[in-house]
Structure formats: structure tokens, C-alpha cells
mmCIF file of C-alpha atoms and ligand atoms in Angstrom:
data_model
loop_
_atom_site.group_PDB
_atom_site.id
_atom_site.type_symbol
_atom_site.label_atom_id
_atom_site.label_comp_id
_atom_site.label_asym_id
_atom_site.label_seq_id
_atom_site.Cartn_x
_atom_site.Cartn_y
_atom_site.Cartn_z
ATOM 1 C CA MET A 1 22.561 1.030 17.329
ATOM 2 C CA THR A 2 21.571 -2.198 15.641
ATOM 3 C CA LEU A 3 20.631 -0.720 12.258
ATOM 4 C CA SER A 4 22.641 -2.880 9.932
ATOM 5 C CA GLU A 5 23.257 -2.974 6.199
ATOM 6 C CA SER A 6 22.119 -6.085 4.310
ATOM 7 C CA PRO A 7 21.350 -8.327 7.299
ATOM 8 C CA ALA A 8 22.127 -11.994 6.858
ATOM 9 C CA ALA A 9 18.488 -12.934 6.041
ATOM 10 C CA PRO A 10 18.261 -13.907 2.356
ATOM 11 C CA VAL A 11 16.547 -11.670 -0.206
ATOM 12 C CA GLY A 12 13.069 -13.071 -0.811
ATOM 13 C CA GLU A 13 12.626 -14.462 2.707
ATOM 14 C CA VAL A 14 8.965 -14.174 3.731
ATOM 15 C CA VAL A 15 8.527 -11.563 6.487
ATOM 16 C CA LEU A 16 4.829 -10.781 6.678
ATOM 17 C CA GLU A 17 1.753 -12.547 5.272
ATOM 18 C CA ALA A 18 -1.861 -11.400 5.063
ATOM 19 C CA ASP A 19 -4.209 -14.339 4.631
ATOM 20 C CA GLY A 20 -7.890 -13.708 3.963
ATOM 21 C CA LEU A 21 -7.622 -10.400 5.816
ATOM 22 C CA THR A 22 -11.058 -8.857 6.375
ATOM 23 C CA LYS A 23 -12.170 -5.683 8.144
ATOM 24 C CA HIS A 24 -15.787 -4.583 8.570
ATOM 25 C CA PHE A 25 -16.484 -1.333 10.435
ATOM 26 C CA PRO A 26 -19.861 -1.122 12.200
ATOM 27 C CA VAL A 27 -21.983 1.830 11.121
ATOM 28 C CA ARG A 28 -23.765 3.949 13.702
ATOM 29 C CA ARG A 29 -27.314 2.631 14.058
ATOM 30 C CA LYS A 30 -30.232 4.654 12.799
ATOM 31 C CA LEU A 31 -33.431 4.715 14.873
ATOM 32 C CA SER A 32 -35.206 2.581 12.272
ATOM 33 C CA ASP A 33 -32.470 -0.098 12.541
ATOM 34 C CA ILE A 34 -33.076 -0.557 16.268
ATOM 35 C CA PHE A 35 -36.471 -2.116 15.534
ATOM 36 C CA THR A 36 -35.230 -4.295 12.669
ATOM 37 C CA ARG A 37 -32.128 -5.349 14.675
ATOM 38 C CA LYS A 38 -30.042 -4.793 11.581
ATOM 39 C CA ARG A 39 -26.443 -3.767 12.113
ATOM 40 C CA ALA A 40 -24.944 -2.284 8.952
ATOM 41 C CA VAL A 41 -21.208 -2.576 8.387
ATOM 42 C CA VAL A 42 -18.750 -1.003 5.966
ATOM 43 C CA HIS A 43 -16.993 -3.785 4.062
ATOM 44 C CA ALA A 44 -13.670 -1.917 4.039
ATOM 45 C CA VAL A 45 -11.448 -4.942 3.318
ATOM 46 C CA ASP A 46 -12.572 -8.412 2.254
ATOM 47 C CA ASP A 47 -10.436 -11.522 1.875
ATOM 48 C CA VAL A 48 -7.104 -9.819 1.086
ATOM 49 C CA SER A 49 -4.066 -12.112 0.830
ATOM 50 C CA PHE A 50 -0.463 -11.322 -0.066
ATOM 51 C CA THR A 51 3.112 -11.807 1.085
ATOM 52 C CA LEU A 52 5.871 -9.296 1.846
ATOM 53 C CA ARG A 53 9.408 -10.529 1.264
ATOM 54 C CA ARG A 54 12.823 -9.208 2.216
ATOM 55 C CA GLY A 55 14.489 -7.026 -0.403
ATOM 56 C CA ARG A 56 11.271 -6.609 -2.404
ATOM 57 C CA VAL A 57 8.715 -3.832 -2.847
ATOM 58 C CA THR A 58 5.045 -4.767 -3.197
ATOM 59 C CA ALA A 59 2.740 -2.012 -4.445
ATOM 60 C CA LEU A 60 -0.902 -1.919 -3.376
ATOM 61 C CA VAL A 61 -2.713 0.265 -5.895
ATOM 62 C CA GLY A 62 -6.276 1.548 -6.007
ATOM 63 C CA GLU A 63 -8.397 4.663 -5.948
ATOM 64 C CA SER A 64 -9.447 6.494 -2.771
ATOM 65 C CA GLY A 65 -11.668 4.367 -0.550
ATOM 66 C CA SER A 66 -10.520 1.054 -2.046
ATOM 67 C CA GLY A 67 -9.268 -0.168 1.349
ATOM 68 C CA LYS A 68 -5.488 0.201 0.835
ATOM 69 C CA SER A 69 -4.814 2.272 3.947
ATOM 70 C CA THR A 70 -7.033 0.010 6.052
ATOM 71 C CA VAL A 71 -4.836 -2.924 4.986
ATOM 72 C CA ALA A 72 -1.745 -1.027 6.241
ATOM 73 C CA ARG A 73 -3.397 -0.292 9.577
ATOM 74 C CA LEU A 74 -4.459 -3.914 9.936
ATOM 75 C CA LEU A 75 -0.913 -5.079 9.236
ATOM 76 C CA THR A 76 0.474 -2.750 11.920
ATOM 77 C CA GLN A 77 -2.284 -3.968 14.273
ATOM 78 C CA LEU A 78 -3.642 -0.446 14.766
ATOM 79 C CA TYR A 79 -7.053 -1.919 13.857
ATOM 80 C CA PRO A 80 -8.192 -5.325 15.063
ATOM 81 C CA ARG A 81 -9.161 -7.538 12.126
ATOM 82 C CA THR A 82 -12.656 -8.953 11.653
ATOM 83 C CA SER A 83 -11.290 -12.225 10.299
ATOM 84 C CA GLY A 84 -8.303 -13.656 8.467
ATOM 85 C CA ASP A 85 -4.744 -14.006 9.619
ATOM 86 C CA ILE A 86 -1.543 -11.955 9.838
ATOM 87 C CA ARG A 87 1.640 -14.006 10.100
ATOM 88 C CA LEU A 88 5.063 -12.631 10.994
ATOM 89 C CA HIS A 89 7.700 -15.159 9.955
ATOM 90 C CA GLY A 90 4.973 -17.786 9.741
ATOM 91 C CA GLU A 91 3.566 -17.129 13.229
ATOM 92 C CA THR A 92 0.031 -15.862 13.704
ATOM 93 C CA THR A 93 0.063 -12.470 15.440
ATOM 94 C CA ARG A 94 -2.734 -10.610 17.174
ATOM 95 C CA VAL A 95 -1.495 -7.891 19.528
ATOM 96 C CA ARG A 96 -3.351 -5.107 21.300
ATOM 97 C CA GLY A 97 -1.035 -2.641 23.015
ATOM 98 C CA GLY A 98 1.549 -3.271 25.693
ATOM 99 C CA ARG A 99 4.918 -4.963 25.383
ATOM 100 C CA ARG A 100 3.870 -7.398 22.651
ATOM 101 C CA PHE A 101 2.582 -4.511 20.516
ATOM 102 C CA ARG A 102 5.914 -2.670 20.926
ATOM 103 C CA GLU A 103 7.812 -5.808 19.981
ATOM 104 C CA TYR A 104 5.633 -6.250 16.893
ATOM 105 C CA VAL A 105 5.924 -2.628 15.690
ATOM 106 C CA SER A 106 9.684 -2.703 16.146
ATOM 107 C CA ARG A 107 9.635 -5.225 13.277
ATOM 108 C CA VAL A 108 6.788 -3.739 11.217
ATOM 109 C CA GLN A 109 6.833 0.052 10.865
ATOM 110 C CA LEU A 110 4.301 2.357 9.188
ATOM 111 C CA ILE A 111 5.161 5.610 7.394
ATOM 112 C CA PHE A 112 2.210 7.951 7.119
ATOM 113 C CA GLN A 113 1.091 9.951 4.132
ATOM 114 C CA ASP A 114 1.270 13.338 5.823
ATOM 115 C CA PRO A 115 4.787 14.361 6.922
ATOM 116 C CA PHE A 116 3.296 17.622 8.236
ATOM 117 C CA GLY A 117 0.960 15.844 10.636
ATOM 118 C CA SER A 118 3.115 12.888 11.660
ATOM 119 C CA LEU A 119 5.790 14.979 13.434
ATOM 120 C CA ASN A 120 4.930 16.916 16.585
ATOM 121 C CA PRO A 121 5.581 20.602 15.767
ATOM 122 C CA VAL A 122 6.787 21.468 19.288
ATOM 123 C CA HIS A 123 9.626 18.916 19.242
ATOM 124 C CA THR A 124 12.921 18.852 17.371
ATOM 125 C CA VAL A 125 14.245 16.174 15.049
ATOM 126 C CA ARG A 126 16.526 15.084 17.903
ATOM 127 C CA TYR A 127 13.523 14.464 20.165
ATOM 128 C CA HIS A 128 11.608 12.429 17.564
ATOM 129 C CA LEU A 129 14.562 10.217 16.661
ATOM 130 C CA THR A 130 15.831 9.791 20.226
ATOM 131 C CA ARG A 131 12.378 8.693 21.350
ATOM 132 C CA ALA A 132 12.148 6.090 18.573
ATOM 133 C CA LEU A 133 15.630 4.744 19.372
ATOM 134 C CA LYS A 134 14.891 4.530 23.109
ATOM 135 C CA ILE A 135 11.452 2.903 22.744
ATOM 136 C CA HIS A 136 12.913 0.172 20.556
ATOM 137 C CA GLY A 137 16.095 -0.332 22.561
ATOM 138 C CA ASN A 138 18.484 0.987 19.911
ATOM 139 C CA ALA A 139 19.794 4.095 21.707
ATOM 140 C CA GLY A 140 23.025 2.509 22.969
ATOM 141 C CA THR A 141 24.258 2.666 26.552
ATOM 142 C CA ASN A 142 25.585 6.227 26.796
ATOM 143 C CA ASP A 143 25.322 9.694 25.238
ATOM 144 C CA GLU A 144 28.126 9.081 22.736
ATOM 145 C CA GLU A 145 26.457 5.962 21.385
ATOM 146 C CA LEU A 146 23.142 7.815 21.153
ATOM 147 C CA GLU A 147 24.789 10.631 19.146
ATOM 148 C CA VAL A 148 26.346 8.078 16.775
ATOM 149 C CA ALA A 149 22.956 6.398 16.319
ATOM 150 C CA LEU A 150 21.217 9.744 15.631
ATOM 151 C CA ALA A 151 23.852 10.731 13.074
ATOM 152 C CA GLY A 152 23.568 7.287 11.477
ATOM 153 C CA LEU A 153 19.793 7.643 11.046
ATOM 154 C CA LEU A 154 20.047 11.081 9.447
ATOM 155 C CA THR A 155 22.854 9.944 7.163
ATOM 156 C CA ARG A 156 20.810 6.909 6.149
ATOM 157 C CA VAL A 157 18.009 9.185 4.864
ATOM 158 C CA ALA A 158 20.490 11.587 3.209
ATOM 159 C CA LEU A 159 19.977 14.479 5.625
ATOM 160 C CA THR A 160 23.639 15.401 5.758
ATOM 161 C CA PRO A 161 25.569 16.760 7.475
ATOM 162 C CA PRO A 162 23.454 15.503 10.425
ATOM 163 C CA GLU A 163 24.325 18.488 12.648
ATOM 164 C CA ARG A 164 22.530 20.767 10.192
ATOM 165 C CA TYR A 165 19.197 19.003 10.817
ATOM 166 C CA ILE A 166 19.330 17.386 14.256
ATOM 167 C CA ASP A 167 18.138 20.404 16.266
ATOM 168 C CA LYS A 168 15.609 21.750 13.767
ATOM 169 C CA PHE A 169 11.869 21.884 14.375
ATOM 170 C CA PRO A 170 9.528 20.379 11.754
ATOM 171 C CA HIS A 171 8.411 23.836 10.525
ATOM 172 C CA GLU A 172 12.055 24.632 9.654
ATOM 173 C CA LEU A 173 12.186 21.715 7.180
ATOM 174 C CA SER A 174 10.731 21.269 3.695
ATOM 175 C CA GLY A 175 8.036 18.629 3.049
ATOM 176 C CA GLY A 176 10.583 16.222 1.577
ATOM 177 C CA GLN A 177 12.949 16.715 4.539
ATOM 178 C CA ARG A 178 10.095 16.065 6.971
ATOM 179 C CA GLN A 179 9.207 12.841 5.198
ATOM 180 C CA ARG A 180 12.889 11.818 5.411
ATOM 181 C CA VAL A 181 12.789 12.477 9.173
ATOM 182 C CA ALA A 182 9.605 10.346 9.402
ATOM 183 C CA ILE A 183 11.409 7.547 7.520
ATOM 184 C CA ALA A 184 14.461 7.920 9.819
ATOM 185 C CA ARG A 185 12.158 7.628 12.831
ATOM 186 C CA ALA A 186 10.717 4.390 11.415
ATOM 187 C CA LEU A 187 14.265 3.104 10.850
ATOM 188 C CA GLY A 188 15.023 3.852 14.512
ATOM 189 C CA ALA A 189 13.104 0.670 15.291
ATOM 190 C CA ASP A 190 15.416 -1.333 12.971
ATOM 191 C CA PRO A 191 12.376 -2.912 11.256
ATOM 192 C CA GLU A 192 12.168 -5.819 8.832
ATOM 193 C CA ALA A 193 9.062 -4.519 7.047
ATOM 194 C CA LEU A 194 8.194 -0.937 6.149
ATOM 195 C CA LEU A 195 4.604 -0.058 5.227
ATOM 196 C CA ALA A 196 4.588 3.218 3.307
ATOM 197 C CA ASP A 197 1.057 4.634 3.017
ATOM 198 C CA GLU A 198 1.047 7.077 0.071
ATOM 199 C CA PRO A 199 4.486 8.377 1.178
ATOM 200 C CA VAL A 200 4.836 10.915 -1.647
ATOM 201 C CA SER A 201 1.278 11.963 -2.441
ATOM 202 C CA MET A 202 1.423 15.123 -0.280
ATOM 203 C CA LEU A 203 4.825 16.198 -1.576
ATOM 204 C CA ASP A 204 5.699 18.448 -4.500
ATOM 205 C CA VAL A 205 6.065 16.509 -7.735
ATOM 206 C CA SER A 206 9.703 17.630 -7.976
ATOM 207 C CA ILE A 207 10.744 15.816 -4.780
ATOM 208 C CA ARG A 208 8.633 12.644 -5.059
ATOM 209 C CA LEU A 209 11.210 10.765 -7.074
ATOM 210 C CA GLY A 210 13.890 11.529 -4.462
ATOM 211 C CA ILE A 211 11.799 9.893 -1.704
ATOM 212 C CA LEU A 212 11.031 6.847 -3.871
ATOM 213 C CA ASN A 213 14.731 6.511 -4.695
ATOM 214 C CA LEU A 214 15.521 6.712 -0.974
ATOM 215 C CA LEU A 215 13.035 3.920 -0.213
ATOM 216 C CA ARG A 216 14.508 1.801 -2.990
ATOM 217 C CA ASP A 217 17.994 2.398 -1.604
ATOM 218 C CA LEU A 218 16.795 1.328 1.861
ATOM 219 C CA LYS A 219 15.205 -1.799 0.412
ATOM 220 C CA GLU A 220 18.533 -2.798 -1.089
ATOM 221 C CA ARG A 221 20.918 -1.723 1.690
ATOM 222 C CA LEU A 222 18.800 -2.848 4.640
ATOM 223 C CA ASN A 223 17.112 -5.782 2.869
ATOM 224 C CA LEU A 224 13.703 -4.440 3.920
ATOM 225 C CA ALA A 225 10.330 -5.784 2.850
ATOM 226 C CA ILE A 226 8.353 -2.736 1.685
ATOM 227 C CA LEU A 227 4.615 -2.329 1.099
ATOM 228 C CA TYR A 228 4.112 0.746 -1.094
ATOM 229 C CA ILE A 229 0.525 1.992 -0.997
ATOM 230 C CA THR A 230 -0.414 4.359 -3.790
ATOM 231 C CA HIS A 231 -3.156 5.515 -6.143
ATOM 232 C CA ASP A 232 -0.488 6.212 -8.799
ATOM 233 C CA ILE A 233 -0.047 3.044 -10.826
ATOM 234 C CA ALA A 234 2.710 4.652 -12.930
ATOM 235 C CA SER A 235 4.917 5.005 -9.836
ATOM 236 C CA ALA A 236 4.198 1.360 -8.945
ATOM 237 C CA ARG A 237 5.763 0.270 -12.229
ATOM 238 C CA TYR A 238 8.808 2.415 -11.559
ATOM 239 C CA PHE A 239 9.299 1.443 -7.939
ATOM 240 C CA ALA A 240 7.717 -1.929 -7.113
ATOM 241 C CA ASP A 241 8.707 -5.512 -7.924
ATOM 242 C CA GLU A 242 5.145 -6.778 -7.546
ATOM 243 C CA THR A 243 1.876 -4.882 -8.002
ATOM 244 C CA LEU A 244 -1.519 -5.726 -6.489
ATOM 245 C CA VAL A 245 -4.658 -3.831 -7.471
ATOM 246 C CA MET A 246 -7.570 -3.254 -5.051
ATOM 247 C CA TYR A 247 -11.101 -2.243 -5.900
ATOM 248 C CA ALA A 248 -13.887 -1.658 -3.356
ATOM 249 C CA GLY A 249 -12.138 -3.613 -0.602
ATOM 250 C CA ARG A 250 -11.112 -6.614 -2.706
ATOM 251 C CA MET A 251 -7.948 -7.502 -4.603
ATOM 252 C CA VAL A 252 -8.691 -7.772 -8.316
ATOM 253 C CA GLU A 253 -5.307 -8.289 -10.001
ATOM 254 C CA GLY A 254 -1.740 -9.128 -9.111
ATOM 255 C CA GLY A 255 1.581 -10.091 -10.611
ATOM 256 C CA ASP A 256 5.012 -8.667 -11.322
ATOM 257 C CA SER A 257 4.823 -4.902 -11.840
ATOM 258 C CA GLU A 258 5.895 -4.978 -15.476
ATOM 259 C CA SER A 259 3.125 -7.438 -16.410
ATOM 260 C CA VAL A 260 0.370 -5.713 -14.427
ATOM 261 C CA THR A 261 1.181 -2.225 -15.718
ATOM 262 C CA GLN A 262 2.115 -3.085 -19.305
ATOM 263 C CA ASN A 263 -0.392 -5.897 -19.887
ATOM 264 C CA PRO A 264 -3.227 -5.130 -17.461
ATOM 265 C CA ALA A 265 -5.788 -7.915 -17.405
ATOM 266 C CA HIS A 266 -8.654 -6.737 -15.198
ATOM 267 C CA PRO A 267 -10.992 -4.091 -16.686
ATOM 268 C CA TYR A 268 -10.549 -1.988 -13.532
ATOM 269 C CA THR A 269 -6.738 -2.000 -13.866
ATOM 270 C CA ARG A 270 -7.176 -0.922 -17.482
ATOM 271 C CA LEU A 271 -9.402 1.927 -16.304
ATOM 272 C CA LEU A 272 -6.785 2.976 -13.715
ATOM 273 C CA ILE A 273 -4.037 3.009 -16.320
ATOM 274 C CA ASP A 274 -6.192 4.872 -18.802
ATOM 275 C CA SER A 275 -6.780 7.503 -16.113
ATOM 276 C CA ALA A 276 -3.087 7.841 -15.148
ATOM 277 C CA PRO A 277 -1.682 11.237 -16.147
ATOM 278 C CA ASP A 278 0.830 10.755 -18.931
ATOM 279 C CA PRO A 279 1.403 13.577 -21.414
ATOM 280 C CA ASP A 280 2.406 11.106 -24.116
ATOM 281 C CA ARG A 281 -0.963 9.394 -23.917
ATOM 282 C CA ILE A 282 -3.349 12.376 -23.801
ATOM 283 C CA ALA A 283 -4.308 11.855 -27.448
ATOM 284 C CA GLY A 284 -4.955 8.164 -26.784
ATOM 285 C CA ILE A 285 -7.144 8.900 -23.768
ATOM 286 C CA ALA A 286 -9.170 11.459 -25.699
ATOM 287 C CA GLU A 287 -9.797 8.905 -28.404
ATOM 288 C CA ALA A 288 -10.811 6.083 -26.050
ATOM 289 C CA SER A 289 -14.569 5.733 -25.838
ATOM 290 C CA THR A 290 -16.392 6.064 -22.515
ATOM 291 C CA LYS A 291 -17.560 2.489 -23.006
ATOM 292 C CA ASP A 292 -14.024 1.163 -23.073
ATOM 293 C CA ARG A 293 -12.971 3.129 -20.021
ATOM 294 C CA GLY A 294 -15.859 2.104 -17.762
ATOM 295 C CA ASN A 295 -18.487 4.314 -16.172
ATOM 296 C CA GLY A 296 -19.698 5.552 -12.838
ATOM 297 C CA GLU A 297 -18.461 5.882 -9.295
ATOM 298 C CA PRO A 298 -17.063 3.373 -6.812
ATOM 299 C CA PRO A 299 -19.896 1.497 -5.080
ATOM 300 C CA SER A 300 -21.191 1.855 -1.540
ATOM 301 C CA LEU A 301 -19.233 -0.433 0.778
ATOM 302 C CA ILE A 302 -22.197 -0.694 3.146
ATOM 303 C CA ARG A 303 -24.116 -2.617 0.497
ATOM 304 C CA PRO A 304 -21.421 -3.638 -1.992
ATOM 305 C CA PRO A 305 -22.551 -5.072 -5.350
ATOM 306 C CA SER A 306 -23.046 -8.839 -5.441
ATOM 307 C CA GLY A 307 -20.709 -11.026 -7.490
ATOM 308 C CA CYS A 308 -17.866 -8.985 -8.961
ATOM 309 C CA ARG A 309 -17.925 -5.595 -7.222
ATOM 310 C CA PHE A 310 -16.841 -3.887 -10.439
ATOM 311 C CA HIS A 311 -19.818 -5.150 -12.450
ATOM 312 C CA PRO A 312 -21.943 -1.943 -12.270
ATOM 313 C CA ARG A 313 -19.061 -0.065 -13.950
ATOM 314 C CA CYS A 314 -17.605 -2.772 -16.147
ATOM 315 C CA PRO A 315 -18.041 -2.404 -19.912
ATOM 316 C CA HIS A 316 -17.640 -6.197 -20.316
ATOM 317 C CA ALA A 317 -19.999 -7.395 -17.567
ATOM 318 C CA MET A 318 -21.833 -10.676 -18.261
ATOM 319 C CA PRO A 319 -24.893 -12.033 -16.425
ATOM 320 C CA ARG A 320 -22.721 -14.257 -14.231
ATOM 321 C CA CYS A 321 -20.662 -11.258 -13.048
ATOM 322 C CA SER A 322 -23.485 -9.878 -10.884
ATOM 323 C CA VAL A 323 -24.103 -13.274 -9.253
ATOM 324 C CA ASP A 324 -20.828 -15.092 -8.642
ATOM 325 C CA LEU A 325 -17.654 -13.712 -7.101
ATOM 326 C CA PRO A 326 -14.784 -14.395 -9.524
ATOM 327 C CA PRO A 327 -11.794 -16.243 -8.018
ATOM 328 C CA ARG A 328 -8.150 -15.469 -8.881
ATOM 329 C CA LEU A 329 -7.639 -16.778 -12.413
ATOM 330 C CA ASP A 330 -4.398 -17.166 -14.333
ATOM 331 C CA VAL A 331 -4.347 -14.645 -17.179
ATOM 332 C CA GLY A 332 -2.033 -16.780 -19.275
ATOM 333 C CA GLY A 333 0.930 -14.385 -19.641
ATOM 334 C CA GLU A 334 3.827 -14.197 -17.194
ATOM 335 C CA PRO A 335 3.721 -16.840 -14.420
ATOM 336 C CA GLY A 336 2.005 -15.510 -11.299
ATOM 337 C CA HIS A 337 -0.056 -12.886 -13.163
ATOM 338 C CA TRP A 338 -3.709 -13.317 -12.107
ATOM 339 C CA ALA A 339 -7.014 -11.443 -12.286
ATOM 340 C CA ALA A 340 -10.273 -11.948 -10.398
ATOM 341 C CA CYS A 341 -12.402 -11.683 -13.540
ATOM 342 C CA TRP A 342 -14.697 -14.124 -15.324
ATOM 343 C CA LEU A 343 -13.190 -13.098 -18.674
ATOM 344 C CA TYR A 344 -10.327 -15.473 -17.822
ATOM 345 C CA ASP A 345 -12.578 -18.469 -17.247
ATOM 346 C CA ALA A 346 -12.926 -20.324 -20.550
ATOM 347 C CA GLN A 347 -16.173 -22.079 -19.559
ATOM 348 C CA THR A 348 -17.874 -18.822 -18.524
ATOM 349 C CA VAL A 349 -16.769 -17.069 -21.707
ATOM 350 C CA ALA A 350 -18.048 -19.959 -23.867
ATOM 351 C CA LYS A 351 -21.350 -20.159 -21.981
ATOM 352 C CA GLU A 352 -22.018 -16.416 -21.985
ATOM 353 C CA GLY A 353 -21.096 -16.216 -25.660
ATOM 354 C CA VAL A 354 -18.797 -13.206 -25.242
ATOM 355 C CA GLY A 355 -15.265 -12.596 -26.462
ATOM 356 C CA SER A 356 -12.441 -13.894 -24.272
ATOM 357 C CA ALA A 357 -10.030 -11.534 -22.538
ATOM 358 C CA ALA A 358 -7.765 -11.855 -25.561
ATOM 359 C CA ASP A 359 -10.556 -10.560 -27.812
ATOM 360 C CA PRO A 360 -9.387 -7.462 -29.713
ATOM 361 C CA SER A 361 -12.717 -5.772 -28.864
ATOM 362 C CA ILE A 362 -11.431 -5.534 -25.280
ATOM 363 C CA PRO A 363 -8.804 -2.812 -25.631
ATOM 364 C CA THR A 364 -5.492 -2.757 -23.816
ATOM 365 C CA PRO A 365 -4.444 0.770 -22.844
ATOM 366 C CA PRO A 366 -1.314 2.231 -24.433
ATOM 367 C CA ALA A 367 2.005 1.594 -22.642
ATOM 368 C CA LEU A 368 2.410 3.301 -19.305
ATOM 369 C CA HIS A 369 5.450 5.482 -18.730
ATOM 370 C CA ALA A 370 7.508 5.474 -15.539
ATOM 371 C CA PRO A 371 7.410 8.792 -13.622
ATOM 372 C CA GLU A 372 10.794 10.009 -14.812
ATOM 373 C CA GLU A 373 9.934 9.223 -18.406
ATOM 374 C CA ALA A 374 6.638 11.034 -18.114
ATOM 375 C CA ARG A 375 8.171 14.260 -16.905
HETATM 376 FE FE1 SF4 B 1 -16.141 -7.139 -15.616
HETATM 377 FE FE2 SF4 B 1 -17.273 -9.490 -15.112
HETATM 378 FE FE3 SF4 B 1 -14.636 -9.282 -15.121
HETATM 379 FE FE4 SF4 B 1 -16.064 -8.204 -13.152
HETATM 380 S S1 SF4 B 1 -15.878 -10.389 -13.614
HETATM 381 S S2 SF4 B 1 -14.394 -7.251 -14.236
HETATM 382 S S3 SF4 B 1 -17.865 -7.500 -14.255
HETATM 383 S S4 SF4 B 1 -16.002 -8.975 -16.876
#
């Protein structure tokens, strides 16, 4: 078994890069489209760029349908990309099945949201883990080595003693235990990057923190690069080093988690934080006006809004917002904190004659509490 604690690679080493990643899904043609030769597409992900580094957790936050899970599937090469690049250790990768796909996924593993659906109910924990170890060449050369590797995986995810769990079927385990088995299976590949797609959203609130603590422990012990996909921005502050916010297929804000969650810059991030459940802030939310919190529903991704995709809902939209796509702009706080919003472009603000992002008329939501503080 090659699963090793704190491999020699330095913390912060770049493992995986998304560069201008774009995915458009074709929509089934209607009869009327056949004559117009139009082919509609869903703009699921547009121009998404970020870097995953060893020993660091990057959170990708957004509401349902924002494109977060599509990004994870693109990174694991389950979907072919429409354009853009995925680089593993600086090398462009595009794999479609076969040996090269297996080699790639042994380094980049995906954990699914649903621990009930991701394990085959007719097979035991032993079967699932043995299969992962064998596929990725980590099962050793004899039965004794395989048993040691299986026990090591279960111990790593705190399912101890291993003999209590190894021959159980998925239905004999709790939701949290199943998710730990799913994580152990991913570790069977001895990956460098772990992509966790809403790993706690289907679990009871009482066991979510345990799974997040396990992932944090793995990040530190195994020096993994982790992408944590979630709609819960409060857990991103607690768990992630860096937080990126997606809206309608585009990234709209990014920076270190403390800055993004405590000093959100983009109006959409402020809306997300305002909507986050936090008993200490209920009074504050009730007092916030609808205008300040933004209105409406996420847009259609078949015909996304022009310019800034948030402009139909944004309480601070200016004429330019519906025309020009805002680039990433420095928000002027912590280094590396950016927002794709014209409020951070001094020339636009002066020309449109509106208050800058620092204007007190643009409210900053009250401080966000980490999950354990909120309970
Ligand atoms: Fe609102 Fe304009 Fe900023 Fe978009 S660019 S978030 S519409 S102010």
C-alpha cells in the first residue's frame, strides 16, 4: 500500500489548474429550431480558472445550478470540456477512458454527494475497498498485504476497529459511516487531489462536522489538495483556506476564506451570506430590506443575461452592468481578494455617478459564524 503520510511534495505545490474552463451542454432541438438551424446550449460553466495546491482546501460556493458540480466533473474528466484547459502538474490533460483515464483518476479522485447512492448495496465494504486498491495498483502482492492495506484505509477514516466494519454491507452503516467508506475508497487510489462535491449536504447536521474534520485531517496528514464544493458559505469559512464564489456558471469573487466571508465584496456573495442560516443573525436578516438583499431567481443558462449575469437581481446595477462583462478586479483589502463587479472599477463608478463599493449605502452583512459557533 503506497498511501503515505505527508509525502515529500511541499505544501502549496500546484497540483491541478483549471484555466478558462468552459462547458456548454447542447439542448435537444425543438421542431422550430430545425428550420432556423439554431442549436441552443446551456452555458453551464464559462471561463472558470483556479488552482488547487497541496495541503490546501479551496471552497467553490454557489447556489444550486451555479455550475459547481459541473466543474468537479470536468476536473475528473467525466465530462469533456467545451474549451479551456486542465493542467495536472503543469501538463495539459485530456483523457477519455482507458489506461490514461485510470492513471489520471488515480491522482484526482471525486467524492460524491450521496453516500447512499455511491456504494453498491449488494457488496460489502471489503469489496468496495479491495476493488479500488486493485484498480490503482495499491493492493500489495499477497493476501496479507491486502489485509494490511484494507485496515489502513479504514483506520485512516476513523472506522475502527477495522474488523467491525470490513464485512458490513452499506445498509448496515449510518450515513456518516458510508461517507467515510466512500472517502476510504477514494484514498485507495492514493490521490494527490480530492474533489469533494457537497460531501456533507445529505448527512444529518450532527455528523457533518465530523466529516469536515476528517477531510481537514486528511489534508494535513496526506498533504492533499482538496476542492470543497458547497452551497453553505459558513462551512467554507470554517473549513477552506481559499473561497471562490460561482454564480450562473461564472466565478464572481475569490480570495482567502476569511476575507471573502467576513468582508464579502460582490453583491451576490453578500446575498449568499445574508441567506446563510445563523441564529445569531436572524434579527439582522429580518431588518435587512429586500432591496439590499437582491431580488428574483437565478437566470436561464440557455440565454444568460448579457454583461454581468447578476445584473437582473443586483440592487446596485448600473447601465454598464447589462452591457459589459466585468473582469476580476482587486477589491482593495487583503492581497488576492478580487470581485468581478464594476463597483470596483473607479472609472465606471465615476462615470455612472454611483457610490463606490466602499459607499456606506452598500451594506455589508453582519459577521458570519463558523458552523460550530452557530450551533
Ligand atoms: Fe451588480 Fe453591476 Fe456589480 Fe454585476 S457588475 S454585481 S450588476 S454592480
